[in-house]
Short mmCIF file of C-alpha atoms in Angstrom, two decimals:
data_model
loop_
_atom_site.label_atom_id
_atom_site.label_comp_id
_atom_site.label_asym_id
_atom_site.label_seq_id
_atom_site.Cartn_x
_atom_site.Cartn_y
_atom_site.Cartn_z
CA UNK A 1 -15.86 -76.30 -26.53
CA UNK A 2 -16.81 -77.16 -30.12
CA UNK A 3 -17.00 -80.79 -29.16
CA UNK A 4 -19.32 -79.97 -26.23
CA UNK A 5 -21.55 -78.02 -28.65
CA UNK A 6 -21.61 -81.05 -30.96
CA UNK A 7 -22.58 -83.32 -28.07
CA UNK A 8 -25.46 -81.02 -27.09
CA UNK A 9 -26.65 -80.89 -30.71
CA UNK A 10 -26.35 -84.69 -30.94
CA UNK A 11 -28.36 -85.07 -27.70
CA UNK A 12 -31.12 -82.79 -29.00
CA UNK A 13 -31.34 -84.53 -32.39
CA UNK A 14 -31.15 -87.98 -30.80
CA UNK A 15 -33.86 -87.01 -28.29
CA UNK A 16 -36.13 -85.79 -31.07
CA UNK A 17 -35.59 -89.03 -32.98
CA UNK A 18 -36.42 -91.05 -29.83
CA UNK A 19 -39.62 -89.03 -29.34
CA UNK A 20 -40.53 -89.51 -33.01
CA UNK A 21 -39.83 -93.25 -32.76
CA UNK A 22 -42.03 -93.57 -29.63
CA UNK A 23 -44.94 -91.67 -31.25
CA UNK A 24 -44.57 -93.74 -34.39
CA UNK A 25 -44.41 -96.95 -32.33
CA UNK A 26 -47.58 -96.13 -30.37
CA UNK A 27 -49.48 -95.31 -33.57
CA UNK A 28 -48.23 -98.47 -35.27
CA UNK A 29 -49.04 -100.57 -32.19
CA UNK A 30 -52.58 -99.14 -32.00
CA UNK A 31 -53.11 -99.77 -35.71
CA UNK A 32 -51.65 -103.25 -35.38
CA UNK A 33 -49.41 -102.61 -38.35
CA UNK A 34 -46.30 -104.75 -37.77
CA UNK A 35 -44.43 -103.23 -40.71
CA UNK A 36 -44.79 -99.80 -39.11
CA UNK A 37 -43.74 -101.27 -35.73
CA UNK A 38 -40.55 -102.57 -37.36
CA UNK A 39 -40.00 -99.13 -38.92
CA UNK A 40 -40.44 -97.46 -35.51
CA UNK A 41 -37.94 -99.87 -33.95
CA UNK A 42 -35.43 -99.10 -36.73
CA UNK A 43 -35.94 -95.39 -36.10
CA UNK A 44 -35.33 -96.01 -32.39
CA UNK A 45 -32.12 -97.87 -33.22
CA UNK A 46 -30.97 -94.96 -35.36
CA UNK A 47 -31.73 -92.57 -32.47
CA UNK A 48 -29.71 -94.79 -30.12
CA UNK A 49 -26.74 -94.56 -32.50
CA UNK A 50 -26.97 -90.75 -32.48
CA UNK A 51 -27.25 -90.68 -28.69
CA UNK A 52 -24.32 -93.07 -28.16
CA UNK A 53 -21.70 -90.28 -28.25
CA UNK A 54 -23.34 -87.94 -25.69
CA UNK A 55 -24.41 -90.82 -23.42
CA UNK A 56 -20.95 -92.43 -23.44
CA UNK A 57 -19.32 -89.06 -22.65
CA UNK A 58 -21.78 -88.47 -19.80
CA UNK A 59 -21.09 -91.95 -18.44
CA UNK A 60 -17.31 -91.47 -18.84
CA UNK A 61 -17.54 -88.05 -17.20
CA UNK A 62 -19.40 -89.52 -14.22
CA UNK A 63 -16.26 -91.49 -13.31
CA UNK A 64 -14.61 -88.16 -12.48
CA UNK A 65 -15.32 -85.37 -9.99
CA UNK A 66 -13.64 -82.96 -12.41
CA UNK A 67 -12.11 -83.09 -15.85
CA UNK A 68 -10.27 -80.10 -17.23
CA UNK A 69 -8.48 -79.89 -20.56
CA UNK A 70 -7.28 -76.47 -21.59
CA UNK A 71 -4.72 -74.87 -23.87
CA UNK A 72 -3.08 -72.19 -21.71
CA UNK A 73 -1.92 -69.68 -24.31
CA UNK A 74 -1.86 -68.91 -28.03
CA UNK A 75 0.88 -70.65 -29.98
CA UNK A 76 3.49 -69.45 -32.43
CA UNK A 77 4.43 -71.53 -35.45
CA UNK A 78 7.34 -73.79 -34.55
CA UNK A 79 6.94 -72.89 -30.87
CA UNK A 80 5.45 -74.75 -27.96
CA UNK A 81 2.15 -74.39 -26.21
CA UNK A 82 1.26 -75.53 -22.71
CA UNK A 83 -1.76 -77.69 -22.14
CA UNK A 84 -3.30 -78.35 -18.73
CA UNK A 85 -4.89 -81.73 -18.09
CA UNK A 86 -6.77 -82.24 -14.80
CA UNK A 87 -8.33 -85.60 -14.03
CA UNK A 88 -9.97 -85.89 -10.63
CA UNK A 89 -11.43 -89.40 -10.32
CA UNK A 90 -14.60 -89.99 -8.29
CA UNK A 91 -13.30 -93.52 -7.53
CA UNK A 92 -10.05 -95.40 -8.28
CA UNK A 93 -9.81 -96.03 -12.00
CA UNK A 94 -7.61 -98.28 -14.07
CA UNK A 95 -6.36 -96.63 -17.25
CA UNK A 96 -4.82 -98.19 -20.32
CA UNK A 97 -1.93 -95.73 -20.74
CA UNK A 98 -0.89 -97.13 -24.12
CA UNK A 99 -4.35 -96.33 -25.47
CA UNK A 100 -4.52 -92.82 -24.03
CA UNK A 101 -3.74 -90.30 -26.73
CA UNK A 102 -3.25 -86.63 -27.36
CA UNK A 103 -3.66 -85.67 -31.00
CA UNK A 104 -2.88 -82.41 -32.76
CA UNK A 105 -5.10 -81.72 -35.77
CA UNK A 106 -5.09 -78.85 -38.23
CA UNK A 107 -8.06 -78.67 -40.54
CA UNK A 108 -9.34 -76.42 -43.24
CA UNK A 109 -13.11 -76.17 -43.50
CA UNK A 110 -15.26 -74.42 -46.09
CA UNK A 111 -19.01 -74.04 -45.98
CA UNK A 112 -20.98 -73.56 -49.17
CA UNK A 113 -24.63 -72.62 -49.26
CA UNK A 114 -26.93 -71.70 -52.13
CA UNK A 115 -30.67 -71.64 -51.65
CA UNK A 116 -31.68 -74.71 -49.71
CA UNK A 117 -28.44 -76.53 -50.51
CA UNK A 118 -25.49 -76.41 -48.20
CA UNK A 119 -22.34 -78.41 -47.89
CA UNK A 120 -19.25 -78.36 -45.72
CA UNK A 121 -15.88 -79.40 -47.11
CA UNK A 122 -13.19 -80.49 -44.70
CA UNK A 123 -9.56 -81.42 -45.23
CA UNK A 124 -7.04 -82.50 -42.64
CA UNK A 125 -3.78 -80.57 -43.10
CA UNK A 126 -1.92 -82.03 -40.14
CA UNK A 127 -2.61 -84.93 -37.77
CA UNK A 128 -0.03 -85.96 -35.23
CA UNK A 129 -0.26 -88.26 -32.26
CA UNK A 130 1.71 -86.82 -29.35
CA UNK A 131 3.26 -88.40 -26.31
CA UNK A 132 0.92 -88.60 -23.31
CA UNK A 133 2.07 -90.20 -20.09
CA UNK A 134 -0.68 -91.18 -17.70
CA UNK A 135 -0.48 -93.61 -14.75
CA UNK A 136 -2.07 -97.04 -15.02
CA UNK A 137 -3.90 -96.46 -11.74
CA UNK A 138 -5.70 -93.17 -11.20
CA UNK A 139 -6.54 -92.95 -7.53
CA UNK A 140 -6.21 -89.23 -6.83
CA UNK A 141 -6.41 -85.89 -8.58
CA UNK A 142 -3.90 -85.67 -11.43
CA UNK A 143 -2.74 -82.30 -12.72
CA UNK A 144 -0.39 -82.39 -15.67
CA UNK A 145 1.06 -79.61 -17.78
CA UNK A 146 2.11 -80.84 -21.19
CA UNK A 147 4.28 -78.86 -23.62
CA UNK A 148 3.13 -79.43 -27.17
CA UNK A 149 5.33 -78.56 -30.14
CA UNK A 150 3.44 -76.70 -32.86
CA UNK A 151 4.66 -77.49 -36.39
CA UNK A 152 6.23 -74.64 -38.32
CA UNK A 153 4.43 -75.32 -41.58
CA UNK A 154 0.76 -75.42 -40.61
CA UNK A 155 -1.48 -72.46 -41.44
CA UNK A 156 -2.19 -70.03 -38.58
CA UNK A 157 -5.72 -70.09 -37.17
CA UNK A 158 -8.32 -68.02 -38.94
CA UNK A 159 -12.11 -67.93 -38.73
CA UNK A 160 -14.24 -66.33 -41.40
CA UNK A 161 -17.96 -66.46 -42.07
CA UNK A 162 -17.72 -69.55 -44.29
CA UNK A 163 -14.07 -70.57 -44.18
CA UNK A 164 -11.94 -71.72 -41.28
CA UNK A 165 -8.38 -72.81 -40.57
CA UNK A 166 -8.36 -74.46 -37.16
CA UNK A 167 -5.96 -76.37 -34.97
CA UNK A 168 -7.24 -78.52 -32.14
CA UNK A 169 -5.87 -80.88 -29.52
CA UNK A 170 -7.90 -83.98 -28.78
CA UNK A 171 -7.50 -85.93 -25.55
CA UNK A 172 -8.64 -89.52 -25.33
CA UNK A 173 -8.39 -91.41 -22.04
CA UNK A 174 -9.03 -95.13 -22.20
CA UNK A 175 -10.53 -96.29 -18.88
CA UNK A 176 -10.91 -99.94 -18.09
CA UNK A 177 -14.62 -100.83 -17.84
CA UNK A 178 -15.78 -97.34 -18.85
CA UNK A 179 -16.34 -95.58 -22.15
CA UNK A 180 -13.34 -93.55 -23.34
CA UNK A 181 -13.19 -90.01 -22.01
CA UNK A 182 -12.74 -87.54 -24.89
CA UNK A 183 -12.12 -83.82 -24.76
CA UNK A 184 -11.11 -81.29 -27.39
CA UNK A 185 -9.48 -77.87 -27.05
CA UNK A 186 -8.78 -75.27 -29.70
CA UNK A 187 -5.23 -74.02 -30.19
CA UNK A 188 -5.01 -70.42 -31.34
CA UNK A 189 -2.05 -70.50 -33.75
CA UNK A 190 -0.68 -67.00 -34.31
CA UNK A 191 0.67 -65.87 -37.71
CA UNK A 192 4.17 -65.67 -36.28
CA UNK A 193 7.14 -68.01 -36.35
CA UNK A 194 8.79 -68.62 -32.98
CA UNK A 195 12.34 -67.28 -32.76
CA UNK B 1 0.38 -49.15 -76.68
CA UNK B 2 1.51 -48.30 -73.17
CA UNK B 3 -0.53 -49.21 -70.10
CA UNK B 4 -2.80 -46.45 -68.80
CA UNK B 5 -1.72 -47.22 -65.25
CA UNK B 6 -0.24 -49.90 -63.05
CA UNK B 7 0.23 -50.81 -59.40
CA UNK B 8 3.70 -51.02 -57.87
CA UNK B 9 4.84 -52.53 -54.58
CA UNK B 10 8.48 -52.52 -53.44
CA UNK B 11 8.30 -56.23 -52.58
CA UNK B 12 6.13 -59.29 -52.98
CA UNK B 13 6.06 -60.65 -49.39
CA UNK B 14 4.63 -58.96 -46.31
CA UNK B 15 3.90 -60.01 -42.75
CA UNK B 16 0.75 -59.48 -40.66
CA UNK B 17 0.79 -56.13 -38.83
CA UNK B 18 3.33 -54.68 -41.25
CA UNK B 19 2.79 -51.46 -43.17
CA UNK B 20 2.26 -51.90 -46.89
CA UNK B 21 3.18 -48.93 -49.04
CA UNK B 22 2.96 -48.73 -52.79
CA UNK B 23 2.23 -46.50 -55.73
CA UNK B 24 -0.20 -46.32 -58.59
CA UNK B 25 1.89 -45.39 -61.64
CA UNK B 26 0.70 -43.42 -64.65
CA UNK B 27 3.38 -43.72 -67.37
CA UNK B 28 1.60 -41.48 -69.88
CA UNK B 29 -0.02 -38.40 -68.37
CA UNK B 30 -0.96 -37.13 -71.82
CA UNK B 31 -3.66 -39.82 -72.13
CA UNK B 32 -6.94 -37.91 -72.29
CA UNK B 33 -8.75 -40.51 -70.16
CA UNK B 34 -6.71 -39.39 -67.13
CA UNK B 35 -8.13 -35.88 -67.41
CA UNK B 36 -11.65 -37.29 -67.06
CA UNK B 37 -10.95 -39.31 -63.90
CA UNK B 38 -13.25 -38.51 -60.99
CA UNK B 39 -11.40 -40.59 -58.40
CA UNK B 40 -8.67 -43.18 -57.94
CA UNK B 41 -9.67 -45.87 -55.47
CA UNK B 42 -7.30 -48.40 -53.94
CA UNK B 43 -8.38 -51.54 -52.10
CA UNK B 44 -6.04 -53.89 -50.26
CA UNK B 45 -7.82 -57.11 -49.45
CA UNK B 46 -7.67 -60.86 -49.05
CA UNK B 47 -9.98 -62.92 -51.19
CA UNK B 48 -10.98 -66.08 -49.35
CA UNK B 49 -12.34 -68.52 -51.90
CA UNK B 50 -12.30 -72.16 -52.90
CA UNK B 51 -15.11 -74.62 -52.32
CA UNK B 52 -17.01 -72.59 -49.72
CA UNK B 53 -18.77 -69.25 -50.01
CA UNK B 54 -16.18 -66.63 -50.87
CA UNK B 55 -15.49 -63.72 -48.54
CA UNK B 56 -13.14 -60.78 -48.30
CA UNK B 57 -10.93 -59.34 -45.59
CA UNK B 58 -10.42 -55.67 -46.39
CA UNK B 59 -7.29 -54.05 -44.97
CA UNK B 60 -7.86 -50.76 -46.75
CA UNK B 61 -10.32 -49.29 -49.22
CA UNK B 62 -10.55 -45.64 -50.10
CA UNK B 63 -10.05 -42.82 -52.55
CA UNK B 64 -6.34 -42.00 -52.69
CA UNK B 65 -6.64 -39.29 -55.31
CA UNK B 66 -9.80 -37.31 -56.10
CA UNK B 67 -10.18 -35.66 -59.50
CA UNK B 68 -8.15 -35.86 -62.72
CA UNK B 69 -4.76 -37.57 -62.60
CA UNK B 70 -2.07 -34.93 -62.94
CA UNK B 71 1.00 -36.66 -61.51
CA UNK B 72 2.95 -39.75 -62.61
CA UNK B 73 2.53 -41.61 -59.33
CA UNK B 74 0.02 -41.66 -56.49
CA UNK B 75 1.22 -43.22 -53.24
CA UNK B 76 -0.95 -45.28 -50.92
CA UNK B 77 -0.36 -47.22 -47.73
CA UNK B 78 -2.10 -49.21 -45.02
CA UNK B 79 -1.49 -51.48 -42.03
CA UNK B 80 -2.02 -55.15 -42.78
CA UNK B 81 -4.15 -56.94 -40.17
CA UNK B 82 -2.05 -58.36 -37.33
CA UNK B 83 -4.11 -61.56 -37.14
CA UNK B 84 -4.01 -62.27 -40.87
CA UNK B 85 -5.24 -64.33 -42.57
CA UNK B 86 -1.94 -65.26 -44.19
CA UNK B 87 -1.90 -66.45 -47.80
CA UNK B 88 -3.00 -70.06 -48.10
CA UNK B 89 -3.53 -72.46 -50.97
CA UNK B 90 -5.43 -75.45 -49.63
CA UNK B 91 -7.70 -77.93 -51.30
CA UNK B 92 -10.90 -76.23 -50.16
CA UNK B 93 -9.74 -72.87 -48.78
CA UNK B 94 -7.58 -70.44 -50.74
CA UNK B 95 -6.51 -67.04 -49.43
CA UNK B 96 -5.08 -64.56 -51.92
CA UNK B 97 -4.01 -61.03 -51.03
CA UNK B 98 -4.05 -58.29 -53.66
CA UNK B 99 -4.02 -54.57 -54.27
CA UNK B 100 -6.75 -53.34 -56.60
CA UNK B 101 -6.57 -49.85 -58.12
CA UNK B 102 -9.61 -48.54 -59.94
CA UNK B 103 -10.18 -45.35 -61.88
CA UNK B 104 -13.65 -43.83 -61.75
CA UNK B 105 -14.24 -42.37 -65.20
CA UNK B 106 -17.75 -41.03 -65.91
CA UNK B 107 -19.51 -42.63 -68.88
CA UNK B 108 -16.84 -45.29 -69.31
CA UNK B 109 -16.01 -48.76 -68.03
CA UNK B 110 -13.84 -48.12 -64.97
CA UNK B 111 -10.38 -49.56 -65.67
CA UNK B 112 -8.95 -51.70 -62.91
CA UNK B 113 -5.48 -53.07 -62.17
CA UNK B 114 -4.69 -55.82 -59.69
CA UNK B 115 -1.37 -56.74 -58.13
CA UNK B 116 -1.18 -59.87 -55.95
CA UNK B 117 1.19 -60.13 -53.02
CA UNK B 118 1.84 -62.77 -50.36
CA UNK B 119 1.18 -62.41 -46.65
CA UNK B 120 3.46 -64.78 -44.76
CA UNK B 121 3.69 -65.34 -40.97
CA UNK B 122 5.94 -62.90 -39.12
CA UNK B 123 9.48 -64.23 -38.99
CA UNK B 124 8.98 -66.72 -41.84
#
């Protein structure tokens, strides 16, 4: 969900940059100022870089009728959590199973703001690549439940106003001839050790 | 010189959702400052600090004894939040739990005593 929010924000910012670049380009073109034209093109290139993420995800998503990636329940420390992966291809797709990954990340994040200054500090506390078995050929709807082991010594999830301890699962599906499909889901880690 | 007062907890580690019970101890009731006390306030909270803006998670805050102190110990208790946060010492985020007892004495700097404790995940 957070990733989707980021993509929307990226699309908006990228769109604004594209608009700015086009306005700048038309002004520069009218004025016949080639330096400004070059500047407008650079701005457009920068906008394209920002838009790459959302565009690639939209393109990757268009290869599927439905994509669903969800953590099914909160997790206890040292316990397991079930994750549901649904990939319903719109056409037969060739995957690169060795490049498809599921990653567990625990991060601490702190946001500082004073006046007009603000800064976010981020530190990875745990990053682990987990086993993900996908077929090389995806021709029909695939529904897979995956049990993920939650480490015992990560901090439980907590969200404050300016400080966060979060655990997420990131799915990356490498599709031949398409941009990678990426999805992220938050794992609610309870302050309780599994018995 | 003996301490005017102190905070006592039976143990140092607690779990989320557990009941915390403790006492504020007054070893010397003859101290004249205790007769002037308007209220004894106890706060049980987590201080979330580090590199970001600091914040507090308050489990309990209230007057546990109104008026002059006339007994050697004043008990207090509260439920600790079931969802935490548990104590954490990270690079950018630090979470420290503590009990703060404060005496409200008119026309004087209110003396304060702090006792840290650790909130660990249930079953740890």
